[in-house]
PDB file of C-alpha atoms in Angstrom:
ATOM      1  CA  UNK A 123     -31.117 -76.492 -42.997  1.00  0.00           C
ATOM      2  CA  UNK A 124     -32.938 -76.323 -46.321  1.00  0.00           C
ATOM      3  CA  UNK A 125     -33.532 -73.860 -49.147  1.00  0.00           C
ATOM      4  CA  UNK A 126     -35.516 -73.891 -52.368  1.00  0.00           C
ATOM      5  CA  UNK A 127     -38.084 -76.405 -51.182  1.00  0.00           C
ATOM      6  CA  UNK A 128     -40.333 -75.730 -54.196  1.00  0.00           C
ATOM      7  CA  UNK A 129     -43.183 -77.978 -53.150  1.00  0.00           C
ATOM      8  CA  UNK A 130     -41.227 -80.956 -51.756  1.00  0.00           C
ATOM      9  CA  UNK A 131     -43.374 -81.362 -48.646  1.00  0.00           C
ATOM     10  CA  UNK A 132     -42.672 -85.086 -48.203  1.00  0.00           C
ATOM     11  CA  UNK A 133     -38.937 -84.580 -47.750  1.00  0.00           C
ATOM     12  CA  UNK A 134     -39.536 -81.388 -45.763  1.00  0.00           C
ATOM     13  CA  UNK A 135     -41.463 -83.361 -43.132  1.00  0.00           C
ATOM     14  CA  UNK A 136     -38.296 -85.412 -42.494  1.00  0.00           C
ATOM     15  CA  UNK A 137     -35.731 -82.630 -42.848  1.00  0.00           C
ATOM     16  CA  UNK A 138     -35.512 -81.848 -39.138  1.00  0.00           C
ATOM     17  CA  UNK A 139     -35.134 -85.441 -37.943  1.00  0.00           C
ATOM     18  CA  UNK A 140     -32.410 -85.603 -35.280  1.00  0.00           C
ATOM     19  CA  UNK A 141     -31.766 -81.844 -35.341  1.00  0.00           C
ATOM     20  CA  UNK A 142     -32.284 -79.284 -32.584  1.00  0.00           C
ATOM     21  CA  UNK A 143     -33.976 -76.959 -35.087  1.00  0.00           C
ATOM     22  CA  UNK A 144     -34.752 -76.596 -38.776  1.00  0.00           C
ATOM     23  CA  UNK A 145     -33.733 -73.471 -40.676  1.00  0.00           C
ATOM     24  CA  UNK A 146     -35.463 -72.801 -43.990  1.00  0.00           C
ATOM     25  CA  UNK A 147     -34.096 -70.175 -46.371  1.00  0.00           C
ATOM     26  CA  UNK A 148     -37.168 -69.797 -48.525  1.00  0.00           C
ATOM     27  CA  UNK A 149     -38.688 -70.511 -51.913  1.00  0.00           C
ATOM     28  CA  UNK A 150     -41.412 -72.825 -50.681  1.00  0.00           C
ATOM     29  CA  UNK A 151     -43.618 -72.236 -53.722  1.00  0.00           C
ATOM     30  CA  UNK A 152     -43.331 -74.299 -56.904  1.00  0.00           C
ATOM     31  CA  UNK A 153     -44.423 -72.123 -59.813  1.00  0.00           C
ATOM     32  CA  UNK A 154     -42.576 -74.094 -62.508  1.00  0.00           C
ATOM     33  CA  UNK A 155     -40.099 -76.962 -62.198  1.00  0.00           C
ATOM     34  CA  UNK A 156     -37.314 -76.346 -64.719  1.00  0.00           C
ATOM     35  CA  UNK A 157     -36.287 -80.022 -64.524  1.00  0.00           C
ATOM     36  CA  UNK A 158     -39.820 -81.368 -64.970  1.00  0.00           C
ATOM     37  CA  UNK A 159     -42.040 -78.942 -66.841  1.00  0.00           C
ATOM     38  CA  UNK A 160     -45.186 -80.854 -65.884  1.00  0.00           C
ATOM     39  CA  UNK A 161     -44.909 -79.772 -62.228  1.00  0.00           C
ATOM     40  CA  UNK A 162     -45.985 -76.481 -60.697  1.00  0.00           C
ATOM     41  CA  UNK A 163     -48.648 -73.790 -60.774  1.00  0.00           C
ATOM     42  CA  UNK A 164     -47.957 -72.748 -64.376  1.00  0.00           C
ATOM     43  CA  UNK A 165     -48.319 -76.176 -66.050  1.00  0.00           C
ATOM     44  CA  UNK A 166     -51.329 -76.985 -63.845  1.00  0.00           C
ATOM     45  CA  UNK A 167     -53.051 -73.953 -65.355  1.00  0.00           C
ATOM     46  CA  UNK A 168     -51.684 -73.928 -68.913  1.00  0.00           C
ATOM     47  CA  UNK A 169     -50.272 -77.367 -69.700  1.00  0.00           C
ATOM     48  CA  UNK A 170     -46.796 -78.783 -70.204  1.00  0.00           C
ATOM     49  CA  UNK A 171     -46.382 -77.568 -73.798  1.00  0.00           C
ATOM     50  CA  UNK A 172     -46.763 -73.946 -72.722  1.00  0.00           C
ATOM     51  CA  UNK A 173     -44.417 -74.575 -69.817  1.00  0.00           C
ATOM     52  CA  UNK A 174     -41.837 -75.966 -72.271  1.00  0.00           C
ATOM     53  CA  UNK A 175     -42.122 -72.796 -74.334  1.00  0.00           C
ATOM     54  CA  UNK A 176     -41.836 -70.500 -71.311  1.00  0.00           C
ATOM     55  CA  UNK A 177     -38.686 -72.250 -70.089  1.00  0.00           C
ATOM     56  CA  UNK A 178     -37.208 -72.091 -73.591  1.00  0.00           C
ATOM     57  CA  UNK A 179     -37.763 -68.335 -73.787  1.00  0.00           C
ATOM     58  CA  UNK A 180     -36.485 -67.623 -70.289  1.00  0.00           C
ATOM     59  CA  UNK A 181     -33.402 -69.787 -70.759  1.00  0.00           C
ATOM     60  CA  UNK A 182     -32.637 -67.851 -73.953  1.00  0.00           C
ATOM     61  CA  UNK A 183     -33.123 -64.630 -71.924  1.00  0.00           C
ATOM     62  CA  UNK A 184     -35.930 -63.593 -74.245  1.00  0.00           C
ATOM     63  CA  UNK A 185     -37.830 -62.146 -71.308  1.00  0.00           C
ATOM     64  CA  UNK A 186     -40.081 -59.805 -73.297  1.00  0.00           C
ATOM     65  CA  UNK A 187     -41.346 -62.724 -75.371  1.00  0.00           C
ATOM     66  CA  UNK A 188     -41.800 -64.801 -72.218  1.00  0.00           C
ATOM     67  CA  UNK A 189     -43.905 -62.023 -70.687  1.00  0.00           C
ATOM     68  CA  UNK A 190     -45.958 -61.739 -73.897  1.00  0.00           C
ATOM     69  CA  UNK A 191     -46.644 -65.480 -73.770  1.00  0.00           C
ATOM     70  CA  UNK A 192     -47.658 -65.239 -70.134  1.00  0.00           C
ATOM     71  CA  UNK A 193     -49.969 -62.286 -70.736  1.00  0.00           C
ATOM     72  CA  UNK A 194     -51.770 -64.068 -73.563  1.00  0.00           C
ATOM     73  CA  UNK A 195     -52.257 -67.207 -71.473  1.00  0.00           C
ATOM     74  CA  UNK A 196     -53.458 -65.358 -68.378  1.00  0.00           C
ATOM     75  CA  UNK A 197     -55.897 -63.355 -70.500  1.00  0.00           C
ATOM     76  CA  UNK A 198     -57.588 -66.590 -71.513  1.00  0.00           C
ATOM     77  CA  UNK A 199     -58.376 -67.684 -67.938  1.00  0.00           C
ATOM     78  CA  UNK A 200     -61.838 -67.363 -66.443  1.00  0.00           C
ATOM     79  CA  UNK A 201     -60.322 -65.748 -63.306  1.00  0.00           C
ATOM     80  CA  UNK A 202     -57.746 -62.988 -62.992  1.00  0.00           C
ATOM     81  CA  UNK A 203     -54.057 -63.802 -62.637  1.00  0.00           C
ATOM     82  CA  UNK A 204     -53.608 -62.718 -59.007  1.00  0.00           C
ATOM     83  CA  UNK A 205     -56.620 -64.713 -57.811  1.00  0.00           C
ATOM     84  CA  UNK A 206     -55.479 -67.863 -59.605  1.00  0.00           C
ATOM     85  CA  UNK A 207     -51.920 -67.629 -58.279  1.00  0.00           C
ATOM     86  CA  UNK A 208     -52.936 -66.841 -54.712  1.00  0.00           C
ATOM     87  CA  UNK A 209     -55.353 -69.772 -54.637  1.00  0.00           C
ATOM     88  CA  UNK A 210     -52.633 -72.157 -55.859  1.00  0.00           C
ATOM     89  CA  UNK A 211     -50.022 -70.725 -53.483  1.00  0.00           C
ATOM     90  CA  UNK A 212     -52.389 -71.076 -50.542  1.00  0.00           C
ATOM     91  CA  UNK A 213     -52.847 -74.776 -51.309  1.00  0.00           C
ATOM     92  CA  UNK A 214     -49.085 -75.254 -51.377  1.00  0.00           C
ATOM     93  CA  UNK A 215     -48.480 -73.218 -48.211  1.00  0.00           C
ATOM     94  CA  UNK A 216     -51.087 -75.175 -46.247  1.00  0.00           C
ATOM     95  CA  UNK A 217     -49.242 -78.408 -47.034  1.00  0.00           C
ATOM     96  CA  UNK A 218     -45.704 -77.067 -46.643  1.00  0.00           C
ATOM     97  CA  UNK A 219     -46.125 -75.171 -43.385  1.00  0.00           C
ATOM     98  CA  UNK A 220     -47.838 -78.225 -41.892  1.00  0.00           C
ATOM     99  CA  UNK A 221     -44.654 -80.184 -42.680  1.00  0.00           C
ATOM    100  CA  UNK A 222     -42.369 -77.861 -40.673  1.00  0.00           C
ATOM    101  CA  UNK A 223     -41.102 -79.427 -37.435  1.00  0.00           C
ATOM    102  CA  UNK A 224     -40.907 -77.541 -34.141  1.00  0.00           C
ATOM    103  CA  UNK A 225     -38.850 -75.420 -33.888  1.00  0.00           C
ATOM    104  CA  UNK A 226     -38.396 -74.010 -37.392  1.00  0.00           C
ATOM    105  CA  UNK A 227     -36.792 -70.669 -38.221  1.00  0.00           C
ATOM    106  CA  UNK A 228     -37.606 -69.469 -41.725  1.00  0.00           C
ATOM    107  CA  UNK A 229     -37.134 -66.554 -44.085  1.00  0.00           C
ATOM    108  CA  UNK A 230     -38.657 -65.777 -47.456  1.00  0.00           C
ATOM    109  CA  UNK A 231     -37.340 -66.633 -50.907  1.00  0.00           C
ATOM    110  CA  UNK A 232     -37.842 -64.510 -53.990  1.00  0.00           C
ATOM    111  CA  UNK A 233     -40.797 -66.621 -55.219  1.00  0.00           C
ATOM    112  CA  UNK A 234     -42.597 -66.529 -51.874  1.00  0.00           C
ATOM    113  CA  UNK A 235     -45.473 -64.235 -50.922  1.00  0.00           C
ATOM    114  CA  UNK A 236     -44.584 -62.835 -47.481  1.00  0.00           C
ATOM    115  CA  UNK A 237     -48.047 -61.400 -46.774  1.00  0.00           C
ATOM    116  CA  UNK A 238     -49.477 -64.936 -46.619  1.00  0.00           C
ATOM    117  CA  UNK A 239     -46.927 -66.481 -44.262  1.00  0.00           C
ATOM    118  CA  UNK A 240     -48.508 -65.248 -41.034  1.00  0.00           C
ATOM    119  CA  UNK A 241     -51.686 -67.156 -41.918  1.00  0.00           C
ATOM    120  CA  UNK A 242     -49.872 -70.492 -42.190  1.00  0.00           C
ATOM    121  CA  UNK A 243     -46.917 -70.335 -39.802  1.00  0.00           C
ATOM    122  CA  UNK A 244     -47.843 -72.244 -36.649  1.00  0.00           C
ATOM    123  CA  UNK A 245     -46.550 -71.517 -33.137  1.00  0.00           C
ATOM    124  CA  UNK A 246     -43.481 -73.687 -33.756  1.00  0.00           C
ATOM    125  CA  UNK A 247     -42.361 -71.635 -36.790  1.00  0.00           C
ATOM    126  CA  UNK A 248     -40.585 -68.298 -36.367  1.00  0.00           C
ATOM    127  CA  UNK A 249     -40.404 -66.092 -39.478  1.00  0.00           C
ATOM    128  CA  UNK A 250     -37.419 -63.705 -39.618  1.00  0.00           C
ATOM    129  CA  UNK A 251     -36.360 -61.098 -42.173  1.00  0.00           C
ATOM    130  CA  UNK A 252     -33.721 -58.516 -41.336  1.00  0.00           C
ATOM    131  CA  UNK A 253     -33.704 -59.951 -37.812  1.00  0.00           C
ATOM    132  CA  UNK A 254     -31.436 -62.048 -35.609  1.00  0.00           C
ATOM    133  CA  UNK A 255     -31.829 -64.689 -32.923  1.00  0.00           C
ATOM    134  CA  UNK A 256     -29.575 -66.664 -30.598  1.00  0.00           C
ATOM    135  CA  UNK A 257     -29.517 -70.340 -31.406  1.00  0.00           C
ATOM    136  CA  UNK A 258     -27.267 -72.829 -29.645  1.00  0.00           C
ATOM    137  CA  UNK A 259     -25.057 -70.051 -28.317  1.00  0.00           C
ATOM    138  CA  UNK A 260     -24.547 -68.436 -31.738  1.00  0.00           C
ATOM    139  CA  UNK A 261     -26.130 -65.276 -33.130  1.00  0.00           C
ATOM    140  CA  UNK A 262     -27.933 -66.072 -36.382  1.00  0.00           C
ATOM    141  CA  UNK A 263     -29.155 -63.352 -38.748  1.00  0.00           C
ATOM    142  CA  UNK A 264     -31.741 -63.748 -41.501  1.00  0.00           C
ATOM    143  CA  UNK A 265     -32.263 -61.783 -44.717  1.00  0.00           C
ATOM    144  CA  UNK A 266     -35.099 -62.880 -46.983  1.00  0.00           C
ATOM    145  CA  UNK A 267     -36.132 -62.233 -50.563  1.00  0.00           C
ATOM    146  CA  UNK A 268     -34.183 -61.442 -53.697  1.00  0.00           C
ATOM    147  CA  UNK A 269     -33.070 -58.481 -55.764  1.00  0.00           C
ATOM    148  CA  UNK A 270     -34.903 -57.156 -58.804  1.00  0.00           C
ATOM    149  CA  UNK A 271     -34.504 -59.108 -62.036  1.00  0.00           C
ATOM    150  CA  UNK A 272     -36.222 -59.381 -65.440  1.00  0.00           C
ATOM    151  CA  UNK A 273     -38.012 -62.461 -64.032  1.00  0.00           C
ATOM    152  CA  UNK A 274     -40.088 -60.199 -61.734  1.00  0.00           C
ATOM    153  CA  UNK A 275     -40.699 -62.838 -59.097  1.00  0.00           C
ATOM    154  CA  UNK A 276     -43.008 -61.934 -56.177  1.00  0.00           C
ATOM    155  CA  UNK A 277     -40.519 -60.917 -53.482  1.00  0.00           C
ATOM    156  CA  UNK A 278     -37.848 -58.896 -55.268  1.00  0.00           C
ATOM    157  CA  UNK A 279     -36.779 -55.640 -53.635  1.00  0.00           C
ATOM    158  CA  UNK A 280     -34.373 -52.816 -54.404  1.00  0.00           C
ATOM    159  CA  UNK A 281     -30.668 -53.054 -53.647  1.00  0.00           C
ATOM    160  CA  UNK A 282     -31.106 -50.251 -51.100  1.00  0.00           C
ATOM    161  CA  UNK A 283     -33.912 -51.972 -49.207  1.00  0.00           C
ATOM    162  CA  UNK A 284     -31.993 -55.238 -49.185  1.00  0.00           C
ATOM    163  CA  UNK A 285     -28.808 -53.533 -47.957  1.00  0.00           C
ATOM    164  CA  UNK A 286     -30.760 -51.923 -45.113  1.00  0.00           C
ATOM    165  CA  UNK A 287     -31.887 -55.355 -43.902  1.00  0.00           C
ATOM    166  CA  UNK A 288     -28.310 -56.637 -44.006  1.00  0.00           C
ATOM    167  CA  UNK A 289     -27.101 -53.573 -42.117  1.00  0.00           C
ATOM    168  CA  UNK A 290     -29.787 -54.043 -39.457  1.00  0.00           C
ATOM    169  CA  UNK A 291     -28.310 -57.419 -38.484  1.00  0.00           C
ATOM    170  CA  UNK A 292     -25.023 -56.034 -37.236  1.00  0.00           C
ATOM    171  CA  UNK A 293     -22.405 -58.627 -36.349  1.00  0.00           C
ATOM    172  CA  UNK A 294     -23.604 -62.222 -36.382  1.00  0.00           C
ATOM    173  CA  UNK A 295     -21.975 -65.644 -36.159  1.00  0.00           C
ATOM    174  CA  UNK A 296     -24.130 -67.123 -38.932  1.00  0.00           C
ATOM    175  CA  UNK A 297     -25.570 -65.035 -41.771  1.00  0.00           C
ATOM    176  CA  UNK A 298     -28.531 -66.781 -43.410  1.00  0.00           C
ATOM    177  CA  UNK A 299     -30.012 -65.429 -46.635  1.00  0.00           C
ATOM    178  CA  UNK A 300     -31.975 -66.727 -49.578  1.00  0.00           C
ATOM    179  CA  UNK A 301     -29.635 -65.312 -52.229  1.00  0.00           C
ATOM    180  CA  UNK A 302     -25.845 -65.637 -52.164  1.00  0.00           C
ATOM    181  CA  UNK A 303     -23.253 -62.897 -51.844  1.00  0.00           C
ATOM    182  CA  UNK A 304     -22.293 -61.361 -55.178  1.00  0.00           C
ATOM    183  CA  UNK A 305     -19.459 -63.697 -56.155  1.00  0.00           C
ATOM    184  CA  UNK A 306     -19.448 -65.122 -59.706  1.00  0.00           C
ATOM    185  CA  UNK A 307     -18.589 -68.686 -58.664  1.00  0.00           C
ATOM    186  CA  UNK A 308     -21.512 -68.702 -56.217  1.00  0.00           C
ATOM    187  CA  UNK A 309     -24.091 -67.041 -58.490  1.00  0.00           C
ATOM    188  CA  UNK A 310     -23.556 -68.911 -61.778  1.00  0.00           C
ATOM    189  CA  UNK A 311     -26.089 -71.682 -62.484  1.00  0.00           C
ATOM    190  CA  UNK A 312     -24.429 -74.334 -64.643  1.00  0.00           C
ATOM    191  CA  UNK A 313     -27.706 -75.775 -65.971  1.00  0.00           C
ATOM    192  CA  UNK A 314     -29.589 -72.541 -66.604  1.00  0.00           C
ATOM    193  CA  UNK A 315     -26.303 -71.154 -68.005  1.00  0.00           C
ATOM    194  CA  UNK A 316     -26.728 -67.746 -66.435  1.00  0.00           C
ATOM    195  CA  UNK A 317     -25.691 -65.687 -63.457  1.00  0.00           C
ATOM    196  CA  UNK A 318     -28.378 -65.262 -60.823  1.00  0.00           C
ATOM    197  CA  UNK A 319     -28.397 -62.056 -58.813  1.00  0.00           C
ATOM    198  CA  UNK A 320     -26.255 -62.074 -55.699  1.00  0.00           C
ATOM    199  CA  UNK A 321     -26.002 -59.315 -53.132  1.00  0.00           C
ATOM    200  CA  UNK A 322     -23.110 -56.885 -52.930  1.00  0.00           C
ATOM    201  CA  UNK A 323     -24.385 -55.834 -49.499  1.00  0.00           C
ATOM    202  CA  UNK A 324     -24.017 -59.416 -48.266  1.00  0.00           C
ATOM    203  CA  UNK A 325     -20.490 -59.612 -49.667  1.00  0.00           C
ATOM    204  CA  UNK A 326     -19.529 -56.322 -48.014  1.00  0.00           C
ATOM    205  CA  UNK A 327     -20.989 -57.522 -44.693  1.00  0.00           C
ATOM    206  CA  UNK A 328     -18.959 -60.742 -44.857  1.00  0.00           C
ATOM    207  CA  UNK A 329     -15.764 -58.800 -45.418  1.00  0.00           C
ATOM    208  CA  UNK A 330     -16.612 -56.265 -42.727  1.00  0.00           C
ATOM    209  CA  UNK A 331     -18.044 -58.417 -39.916  1.00  0.00           C
ATOM    210  CA  UNK A 332     -16.503 -61.837 -40.731  1.00  0.00           C
ATOM    211  CA  UNK A 333     -19.215 -64.219 -39.523  1.00  0.00           C
ATOM    212  CA  UNK A 334     -18.310 -67.855 -39.045  1.00  0.00           C
ATOM    213  CA  UNK A 335     -20.750 -69.020 -41.725  1.00  0.00           C
ATOM    214  CA  UNK A 336     -22.747 -67.542 -44.608  1.00  0.00           C
ATOM    215  CA  UNK A 337     -25.539 -69.897 -45.675  1.00  0.00           C
ATOM    216  CA  UNK A 338     -27.873 -69.425 -48.638  1.00  0.00           C
ATOM    217  CA  UNK A 339     -29.649 -71.105 -51.566  1.00  0.00           C
ATOM    218  CA  UNK A 340     -31.350 -69.641 -54.678  1.00  0.00           C
ATOM    219  CA  UNK A 341     -28.816 -70.919 -57.248  1.00  0.00           C
ATOM    220  CA  UNK A 342     -29.970 -74.449 -57.944  1.00  0.00           C
ATOM    221  CA  UNK A 343     -26.888 -75.831 -59.731  1.00  0.00           C
ATOM    222  CA  UNK A 344     -24.048 -73.514 -58.679  1.00  0.00           C
ATOM    223  CA  UNK A 345     -20.613 -73.609 -60.207  1.00  0.00           C
ATOM    224  CA  UNK A 346     -19.225 -73.757 -56.653  1.00  0.00           C
ATOM    225  CA  UNK A 347     -21.274 -74.891 -53.659  1.00  0.00           C
ATOM    226  CA  UNK A 348     -18.886 -73.709 -50.963  1.00  0.00           C
ATOM    227  CA  UNK A 349     -15.922 -71.424 -50.657  1.00  0.00           C
ATOM    228  CA  UNK A 350     -14.207 -69.167 -48.150  1.00  0.00           C
ATOM    229  CA  UNK A 351     -14.411 -65.401 -48.197  1.00  0.00           C
ATOM    230  CA  UNK A 352     -11.790 -64.338 -45.714  1.00  0.00           C
ATOM    231  CA  UNK A 353     -12.560 -66.323 -42.568  1.00  0.00           C
ATOM    232  CA  UNK A 354     -16.197 -66.976 -43.514  1.00  0.00           C
ATOM    233  CA  UNK A 355     -17.286 -70.392 -44.782  1.00  0.00           C
ATOM    234  CA  UNK A 356     -19.888 -69.771 -47.517  1.00  0.00           C
ATOM    235  CA  UNK A 357     -22.224 -72.682 -48.288  1.00  0.00           C
ATOM    236  CA  UNK A 358     -25.070 -73.114 -50.751  1.00  0.00           C
ATOM    237  CA  UNK A 359     -27.218 -75.427 -48.631  1.00  0.00           C
ATOM    238  CA  UNK A 360     -28.718 -77.090 -51.658  1.00  0.00           C
ATOM    239  CA  UNK A 361     -31.638 -77.295 -54.024  1.00  0.00           C
ATOM    240  CA  UNK A 362     -33.831 -79.193 -51.569  1.00  0.00           C
ATOM    241  CA  UNK A 363     -36.618 -79.714 -54.092  1.00  0.00           C
ATOM    242  CA  UNK A 364     -34.413 -82.061 -56.112  1.00  0.00           C
ATOM    243  CA  UNK A 365     -32.128 -83.575 -53.465  1.00  0.00           C
ATOM    244  CA  UNK A 366     -34.480 -83.930 -50.502  1.00  0.00           C
ATOM    245  CA  UNK A 367     -31.377 -83.744 -48.302  1.00  0.00           C
ATOM    246  CA  UNK A 368     -30.951 -81.048 -45.656  1.00  0.00           C
ATOM    247  CA  UNK A 369     -27.587 -79.461 -44.899  1.00  0.00           C
ATOM    248  CA  UNK A 370     -26.486 -80.197 -41.333  1.00  0.00           C
ATOM    249  CA  UNK A 371     -24.645 -77.467 -39.453  1.00  0.00           C
ATOM    250  CA  UNK A 372     -22.992 -78.566 -36.226  1.00  0.00           C
ATOM    251  CA  UNK A 373     -21.201 -76.498 -33.608  1.00  0.00           C
TER     252      UNK A 373
END
C-alpha cells in the first residue's frame, strides 16, 4: 500500500513485489517537491528560485501573496495555465500508471486530476472513489480527494460531498482514504508546521462502524503515524515519494 507517490515511478514499479495486490491512496502528481524545490511541474516551468519563494510564502501561510506570485508567473507563459499543467500531468501519468502492477486498486489524492485517470488506467488497475470491493475476504472501502483549503489543489470538494462518499461505503473492514480522519495528532505536519485538513465524516464513520483498519496518507511528516480510535487501527501509510517503501497489510 502506498500514498503520496508524487512522481516516484521507479519505486512504484517495485511496490507490489510479493503482494497479492497494490493499493494506492493517491497524489500521483508532483507539482512541487517541498524537500527539493528543483523537482516538479512548477520549477520545470518557472525555475528553482521562484519555487523557493512559493514554498516560503505558503509555509508562512501567506496564501494571497503566493497566489499573486503564481498569477504573475503564469501570465508570462506563452501558453495558458491549464494547458501547461495538463500537458505536464499527462507526461507524469503515462509513466506512473505504466508502473502499477496487476492488480492495483487506486483512489485519487487532492493534487490528482480524476478526469484524466480513465485514459491511463490499464485493465489491471481499478479506480474507486466512494466505492467498496472485497479483497482477501475483507470489505475495503475507498474515498478519494481532499477537502477545500486555501491551497486550492485540483481535487478538493465540499465537506458535504465528501461525507456523502463516506456514507455510501456503509460498514467496511478497511477504510482507505487519501486524507486522514480529523484528529490533531494525525493531521499535524511537523515539517510544514501546520495542520492539514482531516475529515470529520471519516472520524464519525470510524466511531460508528468500527472498521478493523483506517489507512490514509496526505500528511507527509505526521506528528503520529498510527494510533487507535476505539477498536480501529489508524495508519498513515507513508510519504512514498520520499521513502520508496510501501506499507504491508497482512491478514
